[in-house]
């Protein structure tokens, strides 16, 4: 690959730019396919989704709470002003939207006296369905509310000061979308600035600080086209677009930095531009490729989840990382090949060497010199202490992980999506509703019953420009003689649920005016219809009270419907015919109570019992109630499904809370399998890449410990300090993302150690050298990626705050603590066991199956600055006699071995390219000569290396201190 990139660098860059230009028109439209309602991102069939599907298909008159105007009042005068605002607002909405919307009074609600203090709720129904997006009219609707307040204040001065909110599902969707765009505008520039500053300090160069994020930006533009394409097929949850940019910035910059740093280090060692670039592509590219594949595996595993929200997140993140990986492996080397050392402007290789010389030998140091000196001291200290105190570090890890594992095991994750919504008017309105009413008013739970047979004839009759529903019960619905059938059965079930659970604020199931009439008649001991109907009228909920009163007024001969007097009703409850229809008052009121409120389906085949909880819709207590309710419905011979099997064939618990509950449980169940799949795939990948039995398992264990510690820390910070529940998605996403992204640093460090082993160092020396050489760039990468994720804590959404904190801290814990301290200490303790593996893999890397080197004895160190290579040989030196001389001799010898092996690898690549060209007939006479010359040079280099190794061993055996 190195040869191809170096020969066709301009073509590679041109190809990337062409792809970017083609992708941008689609990427710009990616925001159009984002989804902001988690309920719309469901997956496989669940009880809640099946129940919701029945409601959507069969209940045309279900209450629409997609947009709600909430008006708060604190006196009877303010209540009158709120009612005036409603009238003005209704007229303004009719003028602007006409038949597209219906504005209706949803009633007054209060925890105390509703005539003194509470809220007036006004429902805004979308009559166009999915063909019209009312969510994006939210700002216009809010403007109409302001205008209505102004108009009403002429007659009611209190109206101008009343607090109003437009909330509801569609308003929340709109506010969440706007909040997401604000988050992106804050987070993205800060992430890029952080990357620019850290890279500038690390390389002390402007160009190098700009190139990695610019290349990732190009890759991100292409990835957005994938977001648009996938979103057209299945929808994309809005946080995915934020996560993909942050992930690509972190991982993509890591990959680019690793290759650029390797190129710079090889140039500092004295290699030519071509040799340094080839070495960077071969050794650095291998580590980057392995890291990228591990990240892609982690993200792609999310695609195994049934739920579209998680599945599309995994697919898109995997595609984004793949694009960033290919860009780092092709675009970055091509750019390096064209601009060469100018990529380090205003620094250059000579200035880097001068800084290092001053650091080592003394001299005046600038900012870069002090940073370099501090870095070298820290990683030299780290190298000594991870070696010297490896057992202590292992013990400290165990001690640290015990409380972390305890918190991880004992903490309960939350499914409360409301608590993590971004601050907005719609959320404030939602909080107000839950303060003044039962918590579940805005998001009820539904018990959907599928009847064995239709229980009623449902229809409507016109009256005064309105369509008034009616219900005629059949023998399956209500037998007046025996008072049996579906209606009394459902009424009995709803009463039992209401009595059993304190969390149930109200429950609205099937109702029969006839049954209620007889119950009140018996309780009052009177047969006077006016008295009985007056009592029943007063018991009606505010949402239907006006309609019931209208029917009673019509039946009693009243026509002034604004002053209904139910006591004027002085005839039998079932003796009236309305507008020529053979319907009783009970039939029509039953239509209002059951069909008009969305409890009975249009075909009489389904019943939807609405349960409003006193607690918030998705709180822990509400979720516990749902679990118990489902058990009451479905489990055992005493369940409602069993007891009433002759009436209904199936029951479903549906609603927003139930959907999230199903989602959280199903995702957790599926991730039990996904976690295992990811771990196994990564172990297999590392096994073949590293050729080791134990190192892949050790790497996975350290990553898992990072996950446990991070989840525990997230619970402590958000639950303990901020009183914000930790969303159930956090540990799941953290596990997969950290196994992928966190594995980067394990691979960077481990492949560097293996490279040192291949070049002849023993295990301990290979580890110490890797810490000194790879440690700084790994720490930089961890700071970059961890920092970019941590910028998400500035988002408005608590979900993004938690994700950003967990992912950022997880990356920092893994990259700085685990890879910096724990992994080297464990590998020191494991010794050559770290490299034991099957011979067919270890021998490919110059290692024996027992982990020992096939080449020279182990040693390590940097090449001495004054070492000279004369005709491919080292200068003649005296045989080492003291331990100090032995150590120095080892350092010089194995540095020379590393240089020679790099040259042999580069020659092998050149010979292979020329041989391939010869095989397909693309080699001319000059090429043939070049091939033969390269083969001879390669053979001579190998023989020279063997002789050098033999002579070194002899010198070491004859020297003292051995």
mmCIF file of N, CA, C and O in Angstrom, residues 836-914:
data_model
loop_
_atom_site.group_PDB
_atom_site.id
_atom_site.type_symbol
_atom_site.label_atom_id
_atom_site.label_comp_id
_atom_site.label_asym_id
_atom_site.label_seq_id
_atom_site.Cartn_x
_atom_site.Cartn_y
_atom_site.Cartn_z
ATOM 1 N N UNK A 836 3.037 -15.549 24.098
ATOM 2 C CA UNK A 836 2.915 -16.949 23.741
ATOM 3 C C UNK A 836 1.688 -17.152 22.865
ATOM 4 O O UNK A 836 0.610 -16.617 23.148
ATOM 5 N N UNK A 837 1.893 -17.922 21.804
ATOM 6 C CA UNK A 837 0.807 -18.148 20.869
ATOM 7 C C UNK A 837 1.146 -19.262 19.908
ATOM 8 O O UNK A 837 2.220 -19.900 20.016
ATOM 9 N N UNK A 838 0.273 -19.553 18.968
ATOM 10 C CA UNK A 838 0.536 -20.614 17.990
ATOM 11 C C UNK A 838 1.714 -20.232 17.083
ATOM 12 O O UNK A 838 1.839 -19.074 16.671
ATOM 13 N N UNK A 839 2.542 -21.208 16.778
ATOM 14 C CA UNK A 839 3.742 -20.948 16.002
ATOM 15 C C UNK A 839 3.483 -20.326 14.649
ATOM 16 O O UNK A 839 4.250 -19.466 14.198
ATOM 17 N N UNK A 840 2.377 -20.707 13.993
ATOM 18 C CA UNK A 840 2.129 -20.178 12.655
ATOM 19 C C UNK A 840 1.864 -18.681 12.674
ATOM 20 O O UNK A 840 2.008 -18.014 11.661
ATOM 21 N N UNK A 841 1.489 -18.128 13.844
ATOM 22 C CA UNK A 841 1.308 -16.683 13.959
ATOM 23 C C UNK A 841 2.543 -16.003 14.536
ATOM 24 O O UNK A 841 2.968 -14.958 14.049
ATOM 25 N N UNK A 842 3.144 -16.583 15.588
ATOM 26 C CA UNK A 842 4.277 -15.919 16.232
ATOM 27 C C UNK A 842 5.485 -15.853 15.312
ATOM 28 O O UNK A 842 6.215 -14.853 15.303
ATOM 29 N N UNK A 843 5.711 -16.895 14.517
ATOM 30 C CA UNK A 843 6.906 -16.900 13.660
ATOM 31 C C UNK A 843 6.814 -15.848 12.564
ATOM 32 O O UNK A 843 7.837 -15.383 12.061
ATOM 33 N N UNK A 844 5.602 -15.491 12.185
ATOM 34 C CA UNK A 844 5.447 -14.411 11.208
ATOM 35 C C UNK A 844 6.021 -13.112 11.734
ATOM 36 O O UNK A 844 6.402 -12.230 10.979
ATOM 37 N N UNK A 845 6.047 -12.977 13.068
ATOM 38 C CA UNK A 845 6.526 -11.750 13.683
ATOM 39 C C UNK A 845 7.919 -11.896 14.283
ATOM 40 O O UNK A 845 8.352 -11.037 15.055
ATOM 41 N N UNK A 846 8.605 -12.972 13.966
ATOM 42 C CA UNK A 846 9.959 -13.136 14.485
ATOM 43 C C UNK A 846 10.012 -13.567 15.928
ATOM 44 O O UNK A 846 11.004 -13.326 16.626
ATOM 45 N N UNK A 847 8.926 -14.199 16.420
ATOM 46 C CA UNK A 847 8.887 -14.678 17.798
ATOM 47 C C UNK A 847 8.694 -16.178 17.819
ATOM 48 O O UNK A 847 8.079 -16.757 16.915
ATOM 49 N N UNK A 848 9.220 -16.822 18.861
ATOM 50 C CA UNK A 848 8.980 -18.242 19.072
ATOM 51 C C UNK A 848 7.620 -18.427 19.719
ATOM 52 O O UNK A 848 7.077 -17.498 20.326
ATOM 53 N N UNK A 849 7.044 -19.640 19.620
ATOM 54 C CA UNK A 849 5.732 -19.869 20.248
ATOM 55 C C UNK A 849 5.714 -19.592 21.741
ATOM 56 O O UNK A 849 4.669 -19.320 22.308
ATOM 57 N N UNK A 850 6.891 -19.687 22.426
ATOM 58 C CA UNK A 850 6.924 -19.400 23.861
ATOM 59 C C UNK A 850 7.052 -17.914 24.165
ATOM 60 O O UNK A 850 7.164 -17.504 25.318
ATOM 61 N N UNK A 851 7.083 -17.060 23.117
ATOM 62 C CA UNK A 851 7.154 -15.622 23.309
ATOM 63 C C UNK A 851 8.549 -15.054 23.257
ATOM 64 O O UNK A 851 8.721 -13.833 23.295
ATOM 65 N N UNK A 852 9.561 -15.888 23.167
ATOM 66 C CA UNK A 852 10.938 -15.385 23.099
ATOM 67 C C UNK A 852 11.275 -14.983 21.677
ATOM 68 O O UNK A 852 10.630 -15.408 20.717
ATOM 69 N N UNK A 853 12.338 -14.172 21.541
ATOM 70 C CA UNK A 853 12.756 -13.693 20.228
ATOM 71 C C UNK A 853 13.474 -14.780 19.448
ATOM 72 O O UNK A 853 14.262 -15.549 19.988
ATOM 73 N N UNK A 854 13.212 -14.818 18.146
ATOM 74 C CA UNK A 854 13.932 -15.743 17.268
ATOM 75 C C UNK A 854 15.288 -15.172 16.879
ATOM 76 O O UNK A 854 16.180 -15.899 16.456
ATOM 77 N N UNK A 855 15.440 -13.831 17.034
ATOM 78 C CA UNK A 855 16.662 -13.184 16.567
ATOM 79 C C UNK A 855 17.656 -13.038 17.705
ATOM 80 O O UNK A 855 18.055 -13.993 18.335
ATOM 81 N N UNK A 856 18.058 -11.808 17.981
ATOM 82 C CA UNK A 856 19.147 -11.542 18.917
ATOM 83 C C UNK A 856 18.636 -11.526 20.341
ATOM 84 O O UNK A 856 17.444 -11.498 20.587
ATOM 85 N N UNK A 857 19.545 -11.524 21.351
ATOM 86 C CA UNK A 857 19.110 -11.399 22.734
ATOM 87 C C UNK A 857 18.365 -10.091 22.932
ATOM 88 O O UNK A 857 18.568 -9.139 22.189
ATOM 89 N N UNK A 858 17.537 -10.039 23.958
ATOM 90 C CA UNK A 858 16.677 -8.876 24.122
ATOM 91 C C UNK A 858 17.401 -7.706 24.747
ATOM 92 O O UNK A 858 18.171 -7.853 25.657
ATOM 93 N N UNK A 859 17.173 -6.547 24.207
ATOM 94 C CA UNK A 859 17.654 -5.281 24.759
ATOM 95 C C UNK A 859 16.907 -4.176 24.073
ATOM 96 O O UNK A 859 16.224 -4.404 23.093
ATOM 97 N N UNK A 860 17.045 -3.001 24.563
ATOM 98 C CA UNK A 860 16.364 -1.908 23.902
ATOM 99 C C UNK A 860 17.053 -0.600 24.186
ATOM 100 O O UNK A 860 17.886 -0.516 25.064
ATOM 101 N N UNK A 861 16.659 0.409 23.423
ATOM 102 C CA UNK A 861 17.204 1.734 23.614
ATOM 103 C C UNK A 861 17.192 2.511 22.352
ATOM 104 O O UNK A 861 16.989 1.976 21.275
ATOM 105 N N UNK A 862 17.459 3.754 22.444
ATOM 106 C CA UNK A 862 17.468 4.618 21.277
ATOM 107 C C UNK A 862 18.830 4.584 20.629
ATOM 108 O O UNK A 862 19.849 4.340 21.270
ATOM 109 N N UNK A 863 18.866 4.808 19.330
ATOM 110 C CA UNK A 863 20.131 4.821 18.609
ATOM 111 C C UNK A 863 20.971 5.994 19.084
ATOM 112 O O UNK A 863 20.484 7.096 19.246
ATOM 113 N N UNK A 864 22.250 5.718 19.374
ATOM 114 C CA UNK A 864 23.107 6.827 19.789
ATOM 115 C C UNK A 864 23.228 7.855 18.682
ATOM 116 O O UNK A 864 23.258 7.509 17.508
ATOM 117 N N UNK A 865 23.303 9.105 19.074
ATOM 118 C CA UNK A 865 23.306 10.185 18.081
ATOM 119 C C UNK A 865 24.525 10.141 17.188
ATOM 120 O O UNK A 865 24.470 10.559 16.035
ATOM 121 N N UNK A 866 25.648 9.608 17.716
ATOM 122 C CA UNK A 866 26.866 9.629 16.929
ATOM 123 C C UNK A 866 27.138 8.308 16.237
ATOM 124 O O UNK A 866 28.225 8.077 15.698
ATOM 125 N N UNK A 867 26.175 7.379 16.257
ATOM 126 C CA UNK A 867 26.403 6.084 15.607
ATOM 127 C C UNK A 867 26.496 6.289 14.101
ATOM 128 O O UNK A 867 25.701 7.000 13.509
ATOM 129 N N UNK A 868 27.461 5.644 13.493
ATOM 130 C CA UNK A 868 27.641 5.760 12.056
ATOM 131 C C UNK A 868 27.575 4.387 11.418
ATOM 132 O O UNK A 868 28.077 3.417 11.968
ATOM 133 N N UNK A 869 26.950 4.320 10.273
ATOM 134 C CA UNK A 869 26.885 3.073 9.515
ATOM 135 C C UNK A 869 27.822 3.229 8.332
ATOM 136 O O UNK A 869 27.657 4.113 7.513
ATOM 137 N N UNK A 870 28.846 2.333 8.268
ATOM 138 C CA UNK A 870 29.833 2.381 7.196
ATOM 139 C C UNK A 870 29.685 1.115 6.367
ATOM 140 O O UNK A 870 29.979 0.012 6.838
ATOM 141 N N UNK A 871 29.200 1.290 5.138
ATOM 142 C CA UNK A 871 29.029 0.127 4.272
ATOM 143 C C UNK A 871 28.099 -0.901 4.851
ATOM 144 O O UNK A 871 28.271 -2.092 4.640
ATOM 145 N N UNK A 872 27.135 -0.450 5.604
ATOM 146 C CA UNK A 872 26.157 -1.364 6.179
ATOM 147 C C UNK A 872 26.648 -2.008 7.453
ATOM 148 O O UNK A 872 25.969 -2.841 8.024
ATOM 149 N N UNK A 873 27.816 -1.664 7.970
ATOM 150 C CA UNK A 873 28.334 -2.271 9.187
ATOM 151 C C UNK A 873 28.513 -1.207 10.259
ATOM 152 O O UNK A 873 28.695 -0.020 9.979
ATOM 153 N N UNK A 874 28.512 -1.658 11.514
ATOM 154 C CA UNK A 874 28.788 -0.747 12.621
ATOM 155 C C UNK A 874 30.291 -0.549 12.746
ATOM 156 O O UNK A 874 31.080 -1.436 12.391
ATOM 157 N N UNK A 875 30.754 0.582 13.242
ATOM 158 C CA UNK A 875 32.176 0.773 13.479
ATOM 159 C C UNK A 875 32.705 -0.271 14.470
ATOM 160 O O UNK A 875 31.970 -0.760 15.325
ATOM 161 N N UNK A 876 33.964 -0.610 14.356
ATOM 162 C CA UNK A 876 34.559 -1.586 15.263
ATOM 163 C C UNK A 876 34.628 -0.982 16.654
ATOM 164 O O UNK A 876 35.067 0.142 16.847
ATOM 165 N N UNK A 877 34.147 -1.734 17.658
ATOM 166 C CA UNK A 877 34.179 -1.266 19.034
ATOM 167 C C UNK A 877 34.920 -2.281 19.912
ATOM 168 O O UNK A 877 34.987 -3.454 19.580
ATOM 169 N N UNK A 878 35.385 -1.795 21.000
ATOM 170 C CA UNK A 878 36.025 -2.705 21.951
ATOM 171 C C UNK A 878 34.975 -3.603 22.581
ATOM 172 O O UNK A 878 33.825 -3.220 22.750
ATOM 173 N N UNK A 879 35.392 -4.820 22.951
ATOM 174 C CA UNK A 879 34.475 -5.745 23.610
ATOM 175 C C UNK A 879 34.071 -5.155 24.955
ATOM 176 O O UNK A 879 34.929 -4.718 25.729
ATOM 177 N N UNK A 880 32.769 -5.072 25.276
ATOM 178 C CA UNK A 880 32.345 -4.479 26.541
ATOM 179 C C UNK A 880 32.876 -5.258 27.724
ATOM 180 O O UNK A 880 32.867 -6.492 27.728
ATOM 181 N N UNK A 881 33.315 -4.516 28.723
ATOM 182 C CA UNK A 881 33.936 -5.176 29.866
ATOM 183 C C UNK A 881 33.195 -4.938 31.172
ATOM 184 O O UNK A 881 33.309 -5.741 32.092
ATOM 185 N N UNK A 882 32.497 -3.845 31.288
ATOM 186 C CA UNK A 882 31.797 -3.536 32.531
ATOM 187 C C UNK A 882 30.289 -3.597 32.283
ATOM 188 O O UNK A 882 29.827 -3.531 31.138
ATOM 189 N N UNK A 883 29.509 -3.706 33.366
ATOM 190 C CA UNK A 883 28.046 -3.715 33.187
ATOM 191 C C UNK A 883 27.550 -2.477 32.456
ATOM 192 O O UNK A 883 26.622 -2.551 31.664
ATOM 193 N N UNK A 884 28.166 -1.312 32.718
ATOM 194 C CA UNK A 884 27.736 -0.106 32.043
ATOM 195 C C UNK A 884 28.009 -0.198 30.553
ATOM 196 O O UNK A 884 27.185 0.214 29.706
ATOM 197 N N UNK A 885 29.206 -0.736 30.208
ATOM 198 C CA UNK A 885 29.547 -0.885 28.796
ATOM 199 C C UNK A 885 28.633 -1.900 28.116
ATOM 200 O O UNK A 885 28.259 -1.733 26.953
ATOM 201 N N UNK A 886 28.281 -2.966 28.844
ATOM 202 C CA UNK A 886 27.371 -3.978 28.293
ATOM 203 C C UNK A 886 26.018 -3.346 27.976
ATOM 204 O O UNK A 886 25.445 -3.555 26.891
ATOM 205 N N UNK A 887 25.518 -2.557 28.927
ATOM 206 C CA UNK A 887 24.220 -1.924 28.714
ATOM 207 C C UNK A 887 24.253 -0.976 27.524
ATOM 208 O O UNK A 887 23.342 -0.959 26.694
ATOM 209 N N UNK A 888 25.345 -0.196 27.445
ATOM 210 C CA UNK A 888 25.459 0.732 26.333
ATOM 211 C C UNK A 888 25.592 -0.009 25.006
ATOM 212 O O UNK A 888 24.996 0.378 23.987
ATOM 213 N N UNK A 889 26.368 -1.113 25.040
ATOM 214 C CA UNK A 889 26.570 -1.889 23.815
ATOM 215 C C UNK A 889 25.233 -2.476 23.330
ATOM 216 O O UNK A 889 24.924 -2.464 22.134
ATOM 217 N N UNK A 890 24.455 -2.997 24.279
ATOM 218 C CA UNK A 890 23.136 -3.524 23.922
ATOM 219 C C UNK A 890 22.277 -2.434 23.285
ATOM 220 O O UNK A 890 21.617 -2.652 22.263
ATOM 221 N N UNK A 891 22.318 -1.283 23.888
ATOM 222 C CA UNK A 891 21.501 -0.182 23.382
ATOM 223 C C UNK A 891 21.867 0.146 21.941
ATOM 224 O O UNK A 891 20.992 0.318 21.082
ATOM 225 N N UNK A 892 23.141 0.201 21.674
ATOM 226 C CA UNK A 892 23.591 0.537 20.326
ATOM 227 C C UNK A 892 23.268 -0.580 19.340
ATOM 228 O O UNK A 892 22.817 -0.326 18.218
ATOM 229 N N UNK A 893 23.516 -1.816 19.776
ATOM 230 C CA UNK A 893 23.307 -2.959 18.867
ATOM 231 C C UNK A 893 21.855 -3.084 18.451
ATOM 232 O O UNK A 893 21.537 -3.247 17.265
ATOM 233 N N UNK A 894 20.936 -3.011 19.415
ATOM 234 C CA UNK A 894 19.554 -3.275 19.064
ATOM 235 C C UNK A 894 18.862 -2.096 18.398
ATOM 236 O O UNK A 894 17.898 -2.268 17.671
ATOM 237 N N UNK A 895 19.401 -0.935 18.615
ATOM 238 C CA UNK A 895 18.936 0.182 17.805
ATOM 239 C C UNK A 895 19.341 -0.027 16.350
ATOM 240 O O UNK A 895 18.568 0.238 15.424
ATOM 241 N N UNK A 896 20.572 -0.520 16.169
ATOM 242 C CA UNK A 896 21.033 -0.801 14.803
ATOM 243 C C UNK A 896 20.211 -1.909 14.166
ATOM 244 O O UNK A 896 19.858 -1.851 12.986
ATOM 245 N N UNK A 897 19.857 -2.935 14.970
ATOM 246 C CA UNK A 897 19.018 -4.023 14.453
ATOM 247 C C UNK A 897 17.673 -3.473 13.982
ATOM 248 O O UNK A 897 17.162 -3.843 12.916
ATOM 249 N N UNK A 898 17.097 -2.582 14.772
ATOM 250 C CA UNK A 898 15.806 -2.000 14.390
ATOM 251 C C UNK A 898 15.904 -1.247 13.073
ATOM 252 O O UNK A 898 15.041 -1.366 12.195
ATOM 253 N N UNK A 899 16.966 -0.458 12.913
ATOM 254 C CA UNK A 899 17.146 0.297 11.674
ATOM 255 C C UNK A 899 17.296 -0.639 10.483
ATOM 256 O O UNK A 899 16.688 -0.441 9.423
ATOM 257 N N UNK A 900 18.084 -1.697 10.672
ATOM 258 C CA UNK A 900 18.318 -2.634 9.563
ATOM 259 C C UNK A 900 17.031 -3.380 9.203
ATOM 260 O O UNK A 900 16.746 -3.619 8.033
ATOM 261 N N UNK A 901 16.262 -3.784 10.227
ATOM 262 C CA UNK A 901 15.025 -4.509 9.938
ATOM 263 C C UNK A 901 14.021 -3.624 9.214
ATOM 264 O O UNK A 901 13.278 -4.086 8.342
ATOM 265 N N UNK A 902 13.985 -2.343 9.568
ATOM 266 C CA UNK A 902 13.118 -1.426 8.841
ATOM 267 C C UNK A 902 13.537 -1.341 7.373
ATOM 268 O O UNK A 902 12.696 -1.318 6.466
ATOM 269 N N UNK A 903 14.857 -1.294 7.148
ATOM 270 C CA UNK A 903 15.344 -1.211 5.760
ATOM 271 C C UNK A 903 15.011 -2.482 4.989
ATOM 272 O O UNK A 903 14.615 -2.428 3.830
ATOM 273 N N UNK A 904 15.162 -3.631 5.644
ATOM 274 C CA UNK A 904 14.822 -4.905 5.000
ATOM 275 C C UNK A 904 13.330 -4.944 4.652
ATOM 276 O O UNK A 904 12.936 -5.386 3.574
ATOM 277 N N UNK A 905 12.490 -4.465 5.572
ATOM 278 C CA UNK A 905 11.048 -4.438 5.309
ATOM 279 C C UNK A 905 10.738 -3.547 4.120
ATOM 280 O O UNK A 905 9.907 -3.886 3.259
ATOM 281 N N UNK A 906 11.404 -2.393 4.054
ATOM 282 C CA UNK A 906 11.176 -1.492 2.933
ATOM 283 C C UNK A 906 11.642 -2.115 1.618
ATOM 284 O O UNK A 906 10.962 -2.020 0.584
ATOM 285 N N UNK A 907 12.791 -2.778 1.643
ATOM 286 C CA UNK A 907 13.294 -3.456 0.429
ATOM 287 C C UNK A 907 12.358 -4.585 0.013
ATOM 288 O O UNK A 907 12.114 -4.797 -1.183
ATOM 289 N N UNK A 908 11.858 -5.327 0.981
ATOM 290 C CA UNK A 908 10.897 -6.405 0.667
ATOM 291 C C UNK A 908 9.690 -5.849 -0.064
ATOM 292 O O UNK A 908 9.200 -6.441 -1.032
ATOM 293 N N UNK A 909 9.185 -4.695 0.398
ATOM 294 C CA UNK A 909 8.018 -4.084 -0.236
ATOM 295 C C UNK A 909 8.332 -3.660 -1.665
ATOM 296 O O UNK A 909 7.523 -3.855 -2.585
ATOM 297 N N UNK A 910 9.534 -3.088 -1.878
ATOM 298 C CA UNK A 910 9.918 -2.674 -3.225
ATOM 299 C C UNK A 910 10.057 -3.876 -4.149
ATOM 300 O O UNK A 910 9.604 -3.847 -5.306
ATOM 301 N N UNK A 911 10.695 -4.934 -3.660
ATOM 302 C CA UNK A 911 10.867 -6.150 -4.469
ATOM 303 C C UNK A 911 9.519 -6.744 -4.820
ATOM 304 O O UNK A 911 9.290 -7.183 -5.964
ATOM 305 N N UNK A 912 8.593 -6.769 -3.860
ATOM 306 C CA UNK A 912 7.270 -7.344 -4.134
ATOM 307 C C UNK A 912 6.541 -6.551 -5.209
ATOM 308 O O UNK A 912 5.923 -7.116 -6.113
ATOM 309 N N UNK A 913 6.617 -5.215 -5.131
ATOM 310 C CA UNK A 913 5.953 -4.384 -6.147
ATOM 311 C C UNK A 913 6.542 -4.637 -7.537
ATOM 312 O O UNK A 913 5.806 -4.806 -8.519
ATOM 313 N N UNK A 914 7.857 -4.652 -7.618
ATOM 314 C CA UNK A 914 8.508 -4.900 -8.909
ATOM 315 C C UNK A 914 8.190 -6.294 -9.430
ATOM 316 O O UNK A 914 7.966 -6.503 -10.628
#
